[in-house]
Short mmCIF file of C-alpha atoms in Angstrom, two decimals:
data_model
loop_
_atom_site.label_atom_id
_atom_site.label_comp_id
_atom_site.label_asym_id
_atom_site.label_seq_id
_atom_site.Cartn_x
_atom_site.Cartn_y
_atom_site.Cartn_z
CA MET A 26 114.71 123.44 -149.17
CA GLU A 27 114.98 126.92 -147.79
CA LEU A 28 118.49 126.34 -147.50
CA TYR A 29 119.65 125.53 -150.84
CA PRO A 30 116.62 126.51 -153.51
CA GLU A 31 118.54 125.39 -156.13
CA LEU A 32 117.68 121.67 -154.60
CA SER A 33 114.03 119.99 -156.02
CA SER A 34 112.48 118.60 -153.58
CA ALA A 35 112.42 115.36 -156.42
CA VAL A 36 115.83 115.32 -156.56
CA LEU A 37 116.00 115.35 -152.73
CA ALA A 38 113.71 112.88 -152.15
CA SER A 39 115.66 110.28 -154.57
CA LEU A 40 118.58 111.18 -153.12
CA VAL A 41 117.31 110.92 -149.43
CA HIS A 42 115.49 106.95 -150.41
CA SER A 43 119.10 106.07 -151.88
CA LEU A 44 121.22 107.03 -149.27
CA HIS A 45 118.88 105.21 -146.84
CA LYS A 46 118.63 101.66 -148.75
CA MET A 47 122.46 101.73 -149.15
CA CYS A 48 122.22 102.09 -144.57
CA LEU A 49 124.00 105.01 -144.90
CA LEU A 50 121.69 107.61 -143.61
CA THR A 51 118.80 107.61 -140.82
CA TYR A 52 115.41 109.51 -140.68
CA GLY A 53 114.32 110.18 -136.93
CA CYS A 54 112.83 112.53 -134.75
CA GLY A 55 112.22 114.88 -137.47
CA LEU A 56 116.29 114.64 -138.45
CA LEU A 57 118.13 112.84 -141.76
CA LYS A 58 121.21 111.39 -139.51
CA PHE A 59 123.97 109.42 -140.46
CA GLN A 60 123.99 105.78 -139.46
CA HIS A 61 127.87 105.04 -138.76
CA LEU A 62 130.81 106.54 -137.87
CA GLN A 63 131.67 105.54 -140.91
CA ALA A 64 129.30 107.02 -143.34
CA TRP A 65 130.46 109.85 -141.88
CA GLU A 66 133.88 109.77 -141.78
CA MET A 67 133.57 108.84 -146.01
CA VAL A 68 131.73 112.06 -146.31
CA ARG A 69 134.48 114.46 -144.51
CA LEU A 70 137.34 112.45 -146.34
CA GLU A 71 134.96 113.21 -149.80
CA TYR A 72 133.58 116.76 -149.50
CA MET A 73 135.61 117.89 -146.01
CA GLU A 74 138.78 118.04 -147.54
CA GLU A 75 139.33 121.46 -146.56
CA GLY A 76 138.88 120.84 -142.76
CA GLU A 77 137.48 123.56 -139.87
CA ASN A 78 137.48 126.05 -142.92
CA VAL A 79 134.49 124.09 -145.18
CA ILE A 80 132.74 123.13 -141.18
CA SER A 81 132.94 127.09 -140.31
CA ALA A 82 131.44 128.07 -143.82
CA TYR A 83 128.65 125.65 -143.28
CA ARG A 84 127.79 126.16 -139.76
CA GLN A 85 127.63 129.94 -140.87
CA LYS A 86 125.37 129.29 -143.33
CA LEU A 87 122.95 127.17 -140.26
CA VAL A 88 123.77 130.47 -138.42
CA GLU A 89 121.97 132.80 -140.81
CA TYR A 90 119.07 130.32 -141.37
CA PHE A 91 117.82 129.76 -138.21
CA THR A 92 118.25 133.50 -137.13
CA MET A 93 116.48 134.54 -140.00
CA GLN A 94 114.11 132.07 -138.07
CA LEU A 95 113.84 134.06 -135.66
CA SER A 96 113.61 137.31 -136.48
CA ARG A 97 110.29 136.40 -137.94
CA ASP A 98 109.15 135.79 -134.62
CA ARG A 99 109.03 131.62 -135.21
CA VAL A 100 111.05 129.88 -132.87
CA THR A 101 110.56 126.60 -133.54
CA TRP A 102 111.67 123.44 -131.42
CA ARG A 103 114.40 123.21 -133.64
CA SER A 104 115.88 126.68 -133.71
CA ALA A 105 115.77 126.67 -130.39
CA ASP A 106 118.44 123.52 -129.98
CA GLU A 107 120.38 124.52 -133.61
CA LEU A 108 121.22 128.63 -132.88
CA PRO A 109 122.94 128.70 -129.05
CA TRP A 110 124.84 124.91 -129.78
CA LEU A 111 126.09 127.31 -133.08
CA PHE A 112 127.02 129.90 -131.44
CA GLN A 113 128.95 127.82 -128.97
CA GLN A 114 131.29 126.21 -131.53
CA GLN A 115 131.94 129.00 -133.15
CA GLY A 116 132.67 130.34 -129.38
CA ASP A 117 131.12 133.66 -130.04
CA LYS A 118 130.00 134.44 -126.53
CA GLN A 119 127.93 137.36 -127.32
CA LYS A 120 125.49 136.24 -129.84
CA LEU A 121 125.31 133.31 -127.50
CA ARG A 122 123.73 135.51 -124.57
CA LYS A 123 121.89 137.62 -126.62
CA CYS A 124 120.31 134.26 -128.20
CA LEU A 125 119.73 132.96 -124.84
CA LEU A 126 117.89 136.49 -123.79
CA ASN A 127 115.19 135.88 -126.23
CA LEU A 128 113.07 134.51 -124.28
CA PHE A 129 110.98 132.42 -126.60
CA VAL A 130 114.41 130.64 -127.17
CA SER A 131 114.69 129.74 -123.49
CA GLN A 132 111.19 128.83 -123.04
CA ASN A 133 111.34 126.42 -125.64
CA LEU A 134 114.27 124.72 -124.10
CA TYR A 135 113.09 124.96 -120.57
CA LYS A 136 109.81 123.65 -121.38
CA ARG A 137 111.52 120.16 -122.94
CA GLY A 138 113.75 119.46 -120.44
CA HIS A 139 116.86 120.68 -121.84
CA PHE A 140 117.86 122.30 -118.53
CA ALA A 141 120.70 121.43 -117.56
CA GLU A 142 121.78 122.32 -121.47
CA LEU A 143 120.56 126.29 -121.10
CA LEU A 144 122.64 126.38 -117.83
CA SER A 145 125.44 124.60 -119.29
CA TYR A 146 125.14 127.67 -122.04
CA TRP A 147 124.79 130.76 -119.25
CA GLN A 148 127.99 129.26 -117.21
CA LEU A 149 129.76 129.69 -120.82
CA VAL A 150 128.26 133.13 -121.08
CA GLY A 151 130.20 133.88 -117.69
CA LYS A 152 127.41 134.25 -115.63
CA ASP A 153 126.51 133.42 -112.36
CA LYS A 154 122.81 131.57 -111.32
CA SER A 155 121.66 135.57 -109.78
CA SER A 156 123.30 137.67 -112.67
CA MET A 157 121.25 135.49 -115.13
CA ALA A 158 118.48 135.45 -112.90
CA ALA A 159 118.60 139.22 -113.39
CA GLU A 160 118.99 139.75 -116.59
CA TYR A 161 115.87 137.55 -118.24
CA PHE A 162 113.65 139.64 -115.79
CA ASP A 163 115.11 142.64 -117.04
CA SER A 164 114.26 140.61 -120.38
CA LEU A 165 111.16 140.72 -119.64
CA LYS A 166 110.23 143.76 -118.29
CA GLU A 167 111.34 145.23 -121.46
CA TYR A 168 109.06 142.67 -123.86
CA GLU A 169 106.07 143.73 -121.25
CA LYS A 170 106.40 147.05 -122.90
CA SER A 171 105.48 146.03 -126.11
CA CYS A 172 102.68 143.62 -125.30
CA GLU A 173 99.23 144.85 -125.90
CA GLY A 174 96.08 142.56 -126.59
CA GLU A 175 95.01 139.85 -124.72
CA GLU A 176 96.71 137.16 -126.47
CA SER A 177 100.17 138.92 -125.92
CA MET A 178 99.04 139.42 -122.32
CA ILE A 179 98.62 135.86 -122.18
CA CYS A 180 101.55 134.76 -123.54
CA LEU A 181 103.73 136.98 -121.56
CA ALA A 182 102.57 135.88 -118.38
CA ASP A 183 103.31 132.02 -119.93
CA LEU A 184 106.85 133.38 -120.24
CA TYR A 185 107.09 135.00 -116.76
CA GLU A 186 105.67 131.40 -115.26
CA THR A 187 108.14 129.35 -117.34
CA LEU A 188 111.46 132.15 -115.76
CA GLY A 189 110.07 131.26 -112.20
CA ARG A 190 109.70 127.80 -112.96
CA PHE A 191 113.46 127.69 -114.11
CA LEU A 192 114.76 129.57 -111.17
CA LYS A 193 112.88 127.65 -108.68
CA ASP A 194 114.41 124.79 -109.79
CA LEU A 195 117.91 126.49 -109.87
CA GLY A 196 116.85 126.80 -106.32
CA LEU A 197 117.09 130.43 -106.32
CA LEU A 198 113.49 130.67 -104.17
CA SER A 199 113.08 134.79 -103.31
CA GLN A 200 113.90 135.75 -106.60
CA ALA A 201 111.45 133.27 -108.35
CA VAL A 202 108.39 134.51 -106.29
CA ALA A 203 108.24 137.82 -108.15
CA PRO A 204 108.35 136.35 -111.99
CA LEU A 205 105.76 133.51 -110.13
CA GLN A 206 103.26 136.72 -109.20
CA ARG A 207 103.46 138.72 -112.14
CA SER A 208 102.28 135.51 -114.36
CA LEU A 209 99.49 135.51 -111.24
CA GLU A 210 98.38 138.85 -111.76
CA ILE A 211 98.22 139.14 -115.90
CA ARG A 212 95.96 135.96 -115.89
CA GLU A 213 94.26 137.40 -113.45
CA THR A 214 93.57 140.70 -115.38
CA ALA A 215 93.72 139.38 -119.45
CA LEU A 216 91.31 136.32 -118.28
CA ASP A 217 89.26 135.93 -114.91
CA PRO A 218 90.18 135.92 -111.32
CA ASP A 219 88.89 132.32 -111.76
CA HIS A 220 90.42 131.08 -114.90
CA PRO A 221 92.10 126.95 -114.75
CA ARG A 222 94.98 129.26 -115.31
CA VAL A 223 95.10 131.01 -112.76
CA ALA A 224 94.75 128.03 -110.80
CA GLN A 225 97.75 127.11 -112.85
CA SER A 226 99.64 129.94 -111.69
CA LEU A 227 98.31 129.65 -107.41
CA HIS A 228 99.62 126.15 -107.70
CA GLN A 229 103.35 127.01 -109.52
CA LEU A 230 103.86 129.58 -106.94
CA ALA A 231 102.31 127.46 -103.67
CA GLY A 232 105.32 124.64 -104.55
CA VAL A 233 108.16 127.60 -104.47
CA TYR A 234 106.80 128.43 -100.56
CA VAL A 235 106.60 125.32 -99.55
CA GLN A 236 110.58 124.59 -101.17
CA TRP A 237 110.87 128.28 -99.13
CA LYS A 238 109.23 126.32 -95.71
CA LYS A 239 106.96 128.74 -95.54
CA PHE A 240 104.11 126.80 -95.04
CA GLY A 241 101.21 128.93 -94.49
CA ASN A 242 101.61 130.84 -98.13
CA ALA A 243 101.61 127.69 -99.44
CA GLU A 244 98.59 126.32 -97.83
CA GLN A 245 96.08 129.15 -99.01
CA LEU A 246 97.37 129.14 -102.47
CA TYR A 247 96.31 125.44 -102.68
CA LYS A 248 93.17 126.27 -101.45
CA GLN A 249 92.66 128.66 -104.15
CA ALA A 250 94.18 126.28 -107.19
CA LEU A 251 91.66 124.04 -105.37
CA GLU A 252 88.98 125.98 -105.55
CA ILE A 253 89.22 127.32 -108.64
CA SER A 254 89.87 123.96 -109.94
CA GLU A 255 86.76 122.33 -108.44
CA ASN A 256 84.38 125.39 -109.63
CA ALA A 257 86.15 124.80 -113.86
CA TYR A 258 86.13 121.26 -113.86
CA GLY A 259 83.85 120.04 -111.08
CA ALA A 260 84.70 117.48 -107.76
CA GLU A 261 86.11 114.37 -109.87
CA HIS A 262 88.49 115.76 -112.50
CA PRO A 263 92.18 114.42 -112.72
CA ARG A 264 93.44 118.53 -111.81
CA VAL A 265 91.32 118.52 -109.01
CA ALA A 266 92.98 115.09 -107.59
CA ARG A 267 96.66 117.43 -108.57
CA GLU A 268 95.60 120.26 -105.83
CA LEU A 269 94.41 117.27 -103.37
CA ASP A 270 97.40 115.76 -103.42
CA ALA A 271 99.59 119.27 -103.50
CA LEU A 272 97.42 120.08 -100.09
CA ALA A 273 98.40 116.18 -98.98
CA THR A 274 102.13 116.50 -99.52
CA LEU A 275 102.00 119.80 -97.90
CA TYR A 276 100.01 118.24 -94.25
CA GLN A 277 102.57 115.39 -94.30
CA LYS A 278 105.17 117.93 -94.38
CA GLN A 279 103.77 119.37 -91.00
CA ASN A 280 103.53 116.57 -89.85
CA LYS A 281 99.07 116.54 -90.52
CA TYR A 282 99.16 112.88 -91.16
CA GLU A 283 94.88 112.70 -91.08
CA GLN A 284 94.32 115.33 -92.83
CA ALA A 285 96.32 114.12 -95.42
CA GLU A 286 95.56 110.95 -95.73
CA GLN A 287 91.75 112.30 -96.12
CA LEU A 288 92.80 113.95 -99.08
CA ARG A 289 95.05 111.06 -100.76
CA LYS A 290 92.05 108.95 -100.11
CA LYS A 291 89.78 111.29 -102.27
CA SER A 292 92.85 112.33 -104.57
CA PHE A 293 93.10 108.33 -105.21
CA LYS A 294 89.39 107.63 -105.60
CA ILE A 295 89.03 109.98 -107.85
CA ARG A 296 92.58 109.73 -110.02
CA GLN A 297 90.94 105.86 -109.87
CA LYS A 298 87.47 106.56 -111.26
CA ALA A 299 89.31 108.82 -114.42
CA ALA A 300 91.04 105.55 -115.08
CA ARG A 301 88.02 103.33 -115.35
CA GLN A 302 85.84 105.61 -117.65
CA LYS A 303 89.67 106.04 -120.08
CA GLY A 304 89.77 102.38 -120.13
CA SER A 305 86.29 102.27 -121.56
CA LEU A 306 86.54 105.36 -123.76
CA CYS A 307 89.63 103.62 -125.34
CA GLY A 308 87.92 100.01 -125.79
CA PHE A 309 84.62 101.64 -127.34
CA ALA A 310 86.95 103.44 -129.92
CA LEU A 311 89.18 100.41 -130.53
CA LEU A 312 85.55 98.90 -131.43
CA ARG A 313 84.67 101.48 -133.52
CA GLN A 314 87.93 101.22 -135.26
CA ARG A 315 87.58 97.53 -136.23
CA ALA A 316 83.83 98.83 -137.35
CA LEU A 317 84.85 100.98 -140.10
CA GLN A 318 87.60 98.65 -141.03
CA LEU A 319 84.73 95.88 -142.12
CA GLU A 320 82.52 98.92 -143.09
CA GLU A 321 85.54 99.70 -145.58
CA LEU A 322 86.02 96.51 -146.71
CA THR A 323 82.50 95.18 -147.44
CA LEU A 324 81.21 98.88 -148.18
CA GLY A 325 83.19 101.19 -149.94
CA LYS A 326 84.53 104.55 -147.78
CA ASP A 327 81.87 107.06 -149.27
CA THR A 328 78.53 105.70 -147.68
CA PRO A 329 76.54 106.68 -145.05
CA ASP A 330 77.13 104.22 -142.56
CA ASN A 331 81.03 104.98 -143.03
CA ALA A 332 80.35 108.70 -142.16
CA ARG A 333 77.99 107.98 -139.47
CA THR A 334 81.27 105.16 -137.73
CA LEU A 335 83.77 108.57 -138.05
CA ASN A 336 81.20 110.46 -136.36
CA GLU A 337 81.01 108.33 -133.15
CA LEU A 338 84.68 107.35 -133.81
CA GLY A 339 85.49 111.31 -133.57
CA VAL A 340 83.49 111.77 -130.83
CA LEU A 341 85.23 108.95 -128.51
CA TYR A 342 88.26 110.78 -129.56
CA TYR A 343 86.95 113.87 -128.46
CA LEU A 344 86.12 112.42 -125.23
CA GLN A 345 89.57 111.18 -124.57
CA ASN A 346 91.15 114.79 -125.33
CA ASN A 347 93.08 112.91 -128.63
CA LEU A 348 92.01 115.45 -130.85
CA GLU A 349 94.57 114.35 -133.81
#
């Protein structure tokens, strides 16, 4: 609607509904798409007689729209997906590079598993892995100068962590250490040395050292992460199991099989107990949902009994970490 303000939502809804009924459009993953190639070809022949000129004009309009979204510090997954692709289609390498150096765009792409896509954009720009890493790090350092307050510093730590993980995936282990170390330092200062997010930083940094075969450094970091997780969540939390598994894998790589086996068993017991508890909660939730349906049918929606059941159901969902 922002692209075409003259088009009312009522007209758009009616149009989309009609096209969907005629099997021309389909809706999936938040996008309207042609249901088949023939529909796309029909639209192209009817409305795009001028060919590339019309397509280029539409793409430019989309570029302006998504660029405006970025200028509002509003990097959605749609903006992160569309804008680099549009610059790629236009062949504008300079704007593509600038877009990729928007740290929130790259973070959005990487965290949703678009690692190969992100790498292909950089290859199109003409940057090798090392120069790309240097540009990202310089961009982060520049962004850090504008960060003030706890919230912005936490956000900065997330960006450093994402960069470190990205470089680790590229095999640039020595270059991955610096951003992960900086993320750790920021979290220790902005939050607390015993905060769970600090444990996360320690875990990520340890992973680099494992891949680098610096097992002594990795063991120390994993043990710190384990201690923080136990203090924060308790000894029988899945996060604790994750650290135990990481340590077990580390010991296994060093042929310390007995130590690894002990940690594996401990981790397995924690996960088994967590799975049983989750299963019980899911069962209770299904029962309360059924009770709620029956109460609505027999008593109506706005009754004290119905309110009590809704409250109990909400508590169950909270215990399952199902906040939706």
